[in-house]
Amino acid sequence: MTLLLALAGSTALAASPEDDYIAARDKAIADITAQVSANTAIETIDAQNEKALADLQQRLAAILGPLSVKGFPTTASNNIESLNASDIGYGMLDGLRYAQSDDGPSIVVSTRGLTERWLKSKSTEAEADFKLPTDIGAALKLDSFYTQAIGSDAAFSGTLDFPLKKPDGADMVVARLGGWTQDVGPIYEQHVVVAVVKGDRVLIAEAPASP
């Protein structure tokens, strides 16, 4: 009985891989923030940033496992582009990005748990334009979600939402047509964004719209 209670207690207290990932990410951000405050050489900060991102990418790969989609590489990069709050690409959705090219079709994969934690952090943003709801279904309908989750240097502006048959086993799917912009005015290069929540996985696919 004592052994069973000990095992039960250790199981309850054991951190999950996602908990370990979040702890490692937050520590890396805190370390880099301290380096910036101390006016450390940018080369040193960049090296620390790259090392931390590589570690986080390995942790995410262990959490998410492999992804096999026809036409996409089997290797991925970290969706978060920087852990330095001063850089473009900081604060993006925790996940892995599979891309055919820098500007080509891509798929970002995360977990429901990591996405919910990310949304919770965005729900407390001071600026109204950056605030997001904690509910995944509600967030996936907002331009700001895609801007902050997968767009590092441009804002997503939706043109229209369109119906899409839910894949087998999926809990929800949202399909949107829109464009990425850094300015005000018409967006002629339209993209299709499809977000799928299936079990514990959240996938966001993005590609240029066919002419």
C-alpha positions as YAML, in Angstrom:
chain: A
units: angstrom
residues:
- id: 1
  name: MET
  ca: [0.00, 0.00, 0.00]
- id: 2
  name: THR
  ca: [2.83, 2.40, 0.86]
- id: 3
  name: LEU
  ca: [4.48, 1.68, -2.49]
- id: 4
  name: LEU
  ca: [1.22, 2.30, -4.38]
- id: 5
  name: LEU
  ca: [0.69, 5.61, -2.60]
- id: 6
  name: ALA
  ca: [4.26, 6.64, -3.37]
- id: 7
  name: LEU
  ca: [3.82, 5.79, -7.05]
- id: 8
  name: ALA
  ca: [0.53, 7.67, -7.21]
- id: 9
  name: GLY
  ca: [2.10, 10.70, -5.57]
- id: 10
  name: SER
  ca: [5.10, 10.72, -7.90]
- id: 11
  name: THR
  ca: [2.82, 10.44, -10.94]
- id: 12
  name: ALA
  ca: [0.70, 13.36, -9.81]
- id: 13
  name: LEU
  ca: [3.73, 15.56, -9.23]
- id: 14
  name: ALA
  ca: [5.65, 14.60, -12.36]
- id: 15
  name: ALA
  ca: [5.88, 17.40, -14.90]
- id: 16
  name: SER
  ca: [4.54, 16.66, -18.37]
- id: 17
  name: PRO
  ca: [6.72, 17.15, -21.48]
- id: 18
  name: GLU
  ca: [4.67, 20.28, -22.24]
- id: 19
  name: ASP
  ca: [5.33, 21.61, -18.72]
- id: 20
  name: ASP
  ca: [9.05, 20.97, -19.21]
- id: 21
  name: TYR
  ca: [8.96, 22.72, -22.57]
- id: 22
  name: ILE
  ca: [7.20, 25.80, -21.17]
- id: 23
  name: ALA
  ca: [9.63, 25.95, -18.24]
- id: 24
  name: ALA
  ca: [12.64, 25.73, -20.59]
- id: 25
  name: ARG
  ca: [11.18, 28.36, -22.92]
- id: 26
  name: ASP
  ca: [10.39, 30.81, -20.12]
- id: 27
  name: LYS
  ca: [13.84, 30.34, -18.57]
- id: 28
  name: ALA
  ca: [15.50, 30.99, -21.92]
- id: 29
  name: ILE
  ca: [13.42, 34.15, -22.41]
- id: 30
  name: ALA
  ca: [14.30, 35.36, -18.91]
- id: 31
  name: ASP
  ca: [18.01, 34.68, -19.48]
- id: 32
  name: ILE
  ca: [18.01, 36.55, -22.79]
- id: 33
  name: THR
  ca: [16.06, 39.45, -21.28]
- id: 34
  name: ALA
  ca: [18.67, 39.69, -18.53]
- id: 35
  name: GLN
  ca: [21.45, 39.70, -21.13]
- id: 36
  name: VAL
  ca: [19.73, 42.50, -23.04]
- id: 37
  name: SER
  ca: [19.31, 44.53, -19.83]
- id: 38
  name: ALA
  ca: [23.00, 44.04, -19.08]
- id: 39
  name: ASN
  ca: [23.93, 45.40, -22.53]
- id: 40
  name: THR
  ca: [25.60, 42.13, -23.49]
- id: 41
  name: ALA
  ca: [27.07, 42.04, -26.98]
- id: 42
  name: ILE
  ca: [24.41, 41.25, -29.57]
- id: 43
  name: GLU
  ca: [26.55, 38.42, -30.96]
- id: 44
  name: THR
  ca: [26.46, 36.71, -27.57]
- id: 45
  name: ILE
  ca: [22.71, 37.21, -27.24]
- id: 46
  name: ASP
  ca: [22.08, 35.87, -30.76]
- id: 47
  name: ALA
  ca: [24.19, 32.79, -30.05]
- id: 48
  name: GLN
  ca: [22.29, 32.14, -26.83]
- id: 49
  name: ASN
  ca: [19.01, 32.64, -28.68]
- id: 50
  name: GLU
  ca: [19.92, 30.12, -31.40]
- id: 51
  name: LYS
  ca: [21.07, 27.55, -28.85]
- id: 52
  name: ALA
  ca: [17.85, 27.88, -26.85]
- id: 53
  name: LEU
  ca: [15.68, 27.66, -29.98]
- id: 54
  name: ALA
  ca: [17.47, 24.47, -31.03]
- id: 55
  name: ASP
  ca: [16.80, 22.94, -27.61]
- id: 56
  name: LEU
  ca: [13.12, 23.92, -27.76]
- id: 57
  name: GLN
  ca: [12.82, 22.49, -31.26]
- id: 58
  name: GLN
  ca: [14.08, 19.12, -30.02]
- id: 59
  name: ARG
  ca: [11.60, 19.22, -27.15]
- id: 60
  name: LEU
  ca: [8.74, 20.00, -29.53]
- id: 61
  name: ALA
  ca: [9.79, 17.22, -31.89]
- id: 62
  name: ALA
  ca: [9.61, 14.76, -28.98]
- id: 63
  name: ILE
  ca: [6.16, 16.04, -27.99]
- id: 64
  name: LEU
  ca: [4.66, 16.19, -31.49]
- id: 65
  name: GLY
  ca: [6.31, 13.24, -33.19]
- id: 66
  name: PRO
  ca: [6.80, 13.02, -36.97]
- id: 67
  name: LEU
  ca: [4.51, 14.56, -39.59]
- id: 68
  name: SER
  ca: [4.12, 13.03, -43.02]
- id: 69
  name: VAL
  ca: [2.28, 15.13, -45.61]
- id: 70
  name: LYS
  ca: [2.80, 14.66, -49.34]
- id: 71
  name: GLY
  ca: [4.84, 17.47, -50.82]
- id: 72
  name: PHE
  ca: [6.23, 18.67, -47.49]
- id: 73
  name: PRO
  ca: [9.63, 17.95, -45.92]
- id: 74
  name: THR
  ca: [9.83, 15.60, -42.95]
- id: 75
  name: THR
  ca: [12.08, 18.02, -41.07]
- id: 76
  name: ALA
  ca: [10.73, 21.16, -39.43]
- id: 77
  name: SER
  ca: [11.87, 24.44, -37.94]
- id: 78
  name: ASN
  ca: [10.74, 26.18, -34.78]
- id: 79
  name: ASN
  ca: [7.67, 28.31, -35.44]
- id: 80
  name: ILE
  ca: [8.88, 30.80, -32.83]
- id: 81
  name: GLU
  ca: [11.59, 32.76, -34.60]
- id: 82
  name: SER
  ca: [13.17, 34.45, -31.59]
- id: 83
  name: LEU
  ca: [13.17, 34.41, -27.80]
- id: 84
  name: ASN
  ca: [14.37, 38.01, -27.69]
- id: 85
  name: ALA
  ca: [11.41, 40.34, -27.11]
- id: 86
  name: SER
  ca: [13.14, 42.98, -29.24]
- id: 87
  name: ASP
  ca: [13.13, 40.77, -32.34]
- id: 88
  name: ILE
  ca: [10.56, 40.14, -35.05]
- id: 89
  name: GLY
  ca: [9.14, 36.65, -34.59]
- id: 90
  name: TYR
  ca: [9.01, 36.78, -30.79]
- id: 91
  name: GLY
  ca: [5.90, 35.43, -29.07]
- id: 92
  name: MET
  ca: [4.57, 33.31, -31.93]
- id: 93
  name: LEU
  ca: [2.64, 30.08, -31.35]
- id: 94
  name: ASP
  ca: [4.67, 27.26, -29.83]
- id: 95
  name: GLY
  ca: [4.97, 24.62, -32.53]
- id: 96
  name: LEU
  ca: [6.93, 23.26, -35.46]
- id: 97
  name: ARG
  ca: [6.77, 24.67, -38.98]
- id: 98
  name: TYR
  ca: [7.03, 22.48, -42.07]
- id: 99
  name: ALA
  ca: [7.57, 24.54, -45.22]
- id: 100
  name: GLN
  ca: [8.22, 23.85, -48.88]
- id: 101
  name: SER
  ca: [10.16, 27.13, -49.10]
- id: 102
  name: ASP
  ca: [10.46, 30.47, -47.32]
- id: 103
  name: ASP
  ca: [7.46, 31.90, -49.18]
- id: 104
  name: GLY
  ca: [5.72, 28.68, -50.17]
- id: 105
  name: PRO
  ca: [3.04, 26.55, -48.52]
- id: 106
  name: SER
  ca: [3.60, 25.72, -44.87]
- id: 107
  name: ILE
  ca: [2.05, 23.75, -42.02]
- id: 108
  name: VAL
  ca: [2.44, 24.73, -38.37]
- id: 109
  name: VAL
  ca: [1.78, 21.93, -35.88]
- id: 110
  name: SER
  ca: [1.12, 22.42, -32.18]
- id: 111
  name: THR
  ca: [-0.86, 20.71, -29.44]
- id: 112
  name: ARG
  ca: [-4.19, 21.73, -28.02]
- id: 113
  name: GLY
  ca: [-2.53, 22.23, -24.63]
- id: 114
  name: LEU
  ca: [0.24, 24.49, -25.95]
- id: 115
  name: THR
  ca: [-2.26, 26.45, -28.04]
- id: 116
  name: GLU
  ca: [-4.56, 26.95, -25.06]
- id: 117
  name: ARG
  ca: [-1.63, 28.16, -22.92]
- id: 118
  name: TRP
  ca: [-0.57, 30.53, -25.70]
- id: 119
  name: LEU
  ca: [-4.11, 31.90, -26.03]
- id: 120
  name: LYS
  ca: [-4.31, 32.39, -22.27]
- id: 121
  name: SER
  ca: [-1.15, 34.52, -22.40]
- id: 122
  name: LYS
  ca: [-2.60, 36.56, -25.27]
- id: 123
  name: SER
  ca: [-5.89, 37.11, -23.44]
- id: 124
  name: THR
  ca: [-4.11, 39.41, -20.99]
- id: 125
  name: GLU
  ca: [-2.45, 41.66, -23.59]
- id: 126
  name: ALA
  ca: [-2.72, 45.33, -22.69]
- id: 127
  name: GLU
  ca: [-3.47, 46.44, -26.26]
- id: 128
  name: ALA
  ca: [-6.95, 45.53, -27.47]
- id: 129
  name: ASP
  ca: [-5.71, 44.69, -30.98]
- id: 130
  name: PHE
  ca: [-3.49, 41.94, -29.57]
- id: 131
  name: LYS
  ca: [-6.00, 40.39, -27.18]
- id: 132
  name: LEU
  ca: [-7.29, 36.94, -28.11]
- id: 133
  name: PRO
  ca: [-10.04, 34.78, -26.60]
- id: 134
  name: THR
  ca: [-8.98, 31.70, -24.66]
- id: 135
  name: ASP
  ca: [-11.39, 29.50, -26.64]
- id: 136
  name: ILE
  ca: [-9.64, 27.91, -29.65]
- id: 137
  name: GLY
  ca: [-12.76, 27.83, -31.81]
- id: 138
  name: ALA
  ca: [-13.39, 31.55, -31.30]
- id: 139
  name: ALA
  ca: [-9.72, 32.45, -31.82]
- id: 140
  name: LEU
  ca: [-9.46, 30.62, -35.15]
- id: 141
  name: LYS
  ca: [-12.06, 32.97, -36.63]
- id: 142
  name: LEU
  ca: [-9.99, 36.09, -35.94]
- id: 143
  name: ASP
  ca: [-7.40, 37.75, -38.20]
- id: 144
  name: SER
  ca: [-5.31, 38.60, -35.14]
- id: 145
  name: PHE
  ca: [-4.87, 34.92, -34.31]
- id: 146
  name: TYR
  ca: [-3.06, 34.19, -37.58]
- id: 147
  name: THR
  ca: [-1.10, 37.45, -37.41]
- id: 148
  name: GLN
  ca: [0.31, 36.56, -34.01]
- id: 149
  name: ALA
  ca: [0.47, 32.77, -34.35]
- id: 150
  name: ILE
  ca: [2.17, 32.31, -37.73]
- id: 151
  name: GLY
  ca: [2.94, 35.78, -39.14]
- id: 152
  name: SER
  ca: [6.29, 37.20, -38.08]
- id: 153
  name: ASP
  ca: [6.47, 40.44, -40.05]
- id: 154
  name: ALA
  ca: [3.04, 41.03, -41.59]
- id: 155
  name: ALA
  ca: [-0.60, 41.15, -40.52]
- id: 156
  name: PHE
  ca: [-3.24, 38.75, -41.83]
- id: 157
  name: SER
  ca: [-6.37, 40.37, -43.21]
- id: 158
  name: GLY
  ca: [-9.24, 38.02, -43.99]
- id: 159
  name: THR
  ca: [-11.24, 38.42, -47.18]
- id: 160
  name: LEU
  ca: [-13.82, 35.71, -46.57]
- id: 161
  name: ASP
  ca: [-14.41, 32.46, -44.72]
- id: 162
  name: PHE
  ca: [-15.57, 29.46, -46.72]
- id: 163
  name: PRO
  ca: [-17.03, 26.08, -45.78]
- id: 164
  name: LEU
  ca: [-14.74, 23.07, -45.84]
- id: 165
  name: LYS
  ca: [-15.63, 19.47, -45.10]
- id: 166
  name: LYS
  ca: [-14.27, 18.43, -41.74]
- id: 167
  name: PRO
  ca: [-11.54, 15.78, -42.08]
- id: 168
  name: ASP
  ca: [-12.27, 12.39, -40.55]
- id: 169
  name: GLY
  ca: [-11.78, 12.50, -36.79]
- id: 170
  name: ALA
  ca: [-11.35, 16.29, -36.67]
- id: 171
  name: ASP
  ca: [-13.06, 18.30, -33.95]
- id: 172
  name: MET
  ca: [-13.17, 21.53, -35.95]
- id: 173
  name: VAL
  ca: [-11.93, 23.09, -39.17]
- id: 174
  name: VAL
  ca: [-11.78, 26.75, -40.19]
- id: 175
  name: ALA
  ca: [-10.94, 27.79, -43.76]
- id: 176
  name: ARG
  ca: [-10.19, 31.40, -44.65]
- id: 177
  name: LEU
  ca: [-9.11, 33.40, -47.67]
- id: 178
  name: GLY
  ca: [-7.04, 36.49, -46.99]
- id: 179
  name: GLY
  ca: [-3.70, 38.18, -47.42]
- id: 180
  name: TRP
  ca: [-0.61, 39.30, -45.55]
- id: 181
  name: THR
  ca: [0.10, 43.01, -45.45]
- id: 182
  name: GLN
  ca: [2.41, 45.59, -43.92]
- id: 183
  name: ASP
  ca: [0.40, 48.52, -45.25]
- id: 184
  name: VAL
  ca: [-3.13, 49.81, -45.75]
- id: 185
  name: GLY
  ca: [-4.88, 49.11, -49.04]
- id: 186
  name: PRO
  ca: [-5.98, 46.25, -51.30]
- id: 187
  name: ILE
  ca: [-4.18, 42.92, -50.93]
- id: 188
  name: TYR
  ca: [-3.83, 41.38, -54.36]
- id: 189
  name: GLU
  ca: [-1.84, 38.28, -53.37]
- id: 190
  name: GLN
  ca: [-4.43, 36.16, -51.59]
- id: 191
  name: HIS
  ca: [-3.64, 33.13, -49.44]
- id: 192
  name: VAL
  ca: [-5.70, 30.25, -48.12]
- id: 193
  name: VAL
  ca: [-5.38, 29.42, -44.43]
- id: 194
  name: VAL
  ca: [-6.89, 26.23, -43.03]
- id: 195
  name: ALA
  ca: [-6.83, 25.43, -39.32]
- id: 196
  name: VAL
  ca: [-7.70, 21.94, -38.10]
- id: 197
  name: VAL
  ca: [-8.11, 20.77, -34.51]
- id: 198
  name: LYS
  ca: [-7.99, 16.99, -34.26]
- id: 199
  name: GLY
  ca: [-7.71, 15.39, -30.85]
- id: 200
  name: ASP
  ca: [-4.65, 16.86, -29.17]
- id: 201
  name: ARG
  ca: [-3.25, 18.35, -32.38]
- id: 202
  name: VAL
  ca: [-3.69, 21.81, -33.87]
- id: 203
  name: LEU
  ca: [-2.56, 22.23, -37.48]
- id: 204
  name: ILE
  ca: [-2.48, 25.49, -39.44]
- id: 205
  name: ALA
  ca: [-1.83, 25.17, -43.17]
- id: 206
  name: GLU
  ca: [-1.17, 28.23, -45.31]
- id: 207
  name: ALA
  ca: [-0.54, 28.57, -49.05]
- id: 208
  name: PRO
  ca: [-0.93, 31.08, -51.88]
- id: 209
  name: ALA
  ca: [-4.39, 30.90, -53.44]
- id: 210
  name: SER
  ca: [-4.45, 29.37, -56.90]
- id: 211
  name: PRO
  ca: [-5.15, 31.89, -59.68]
...
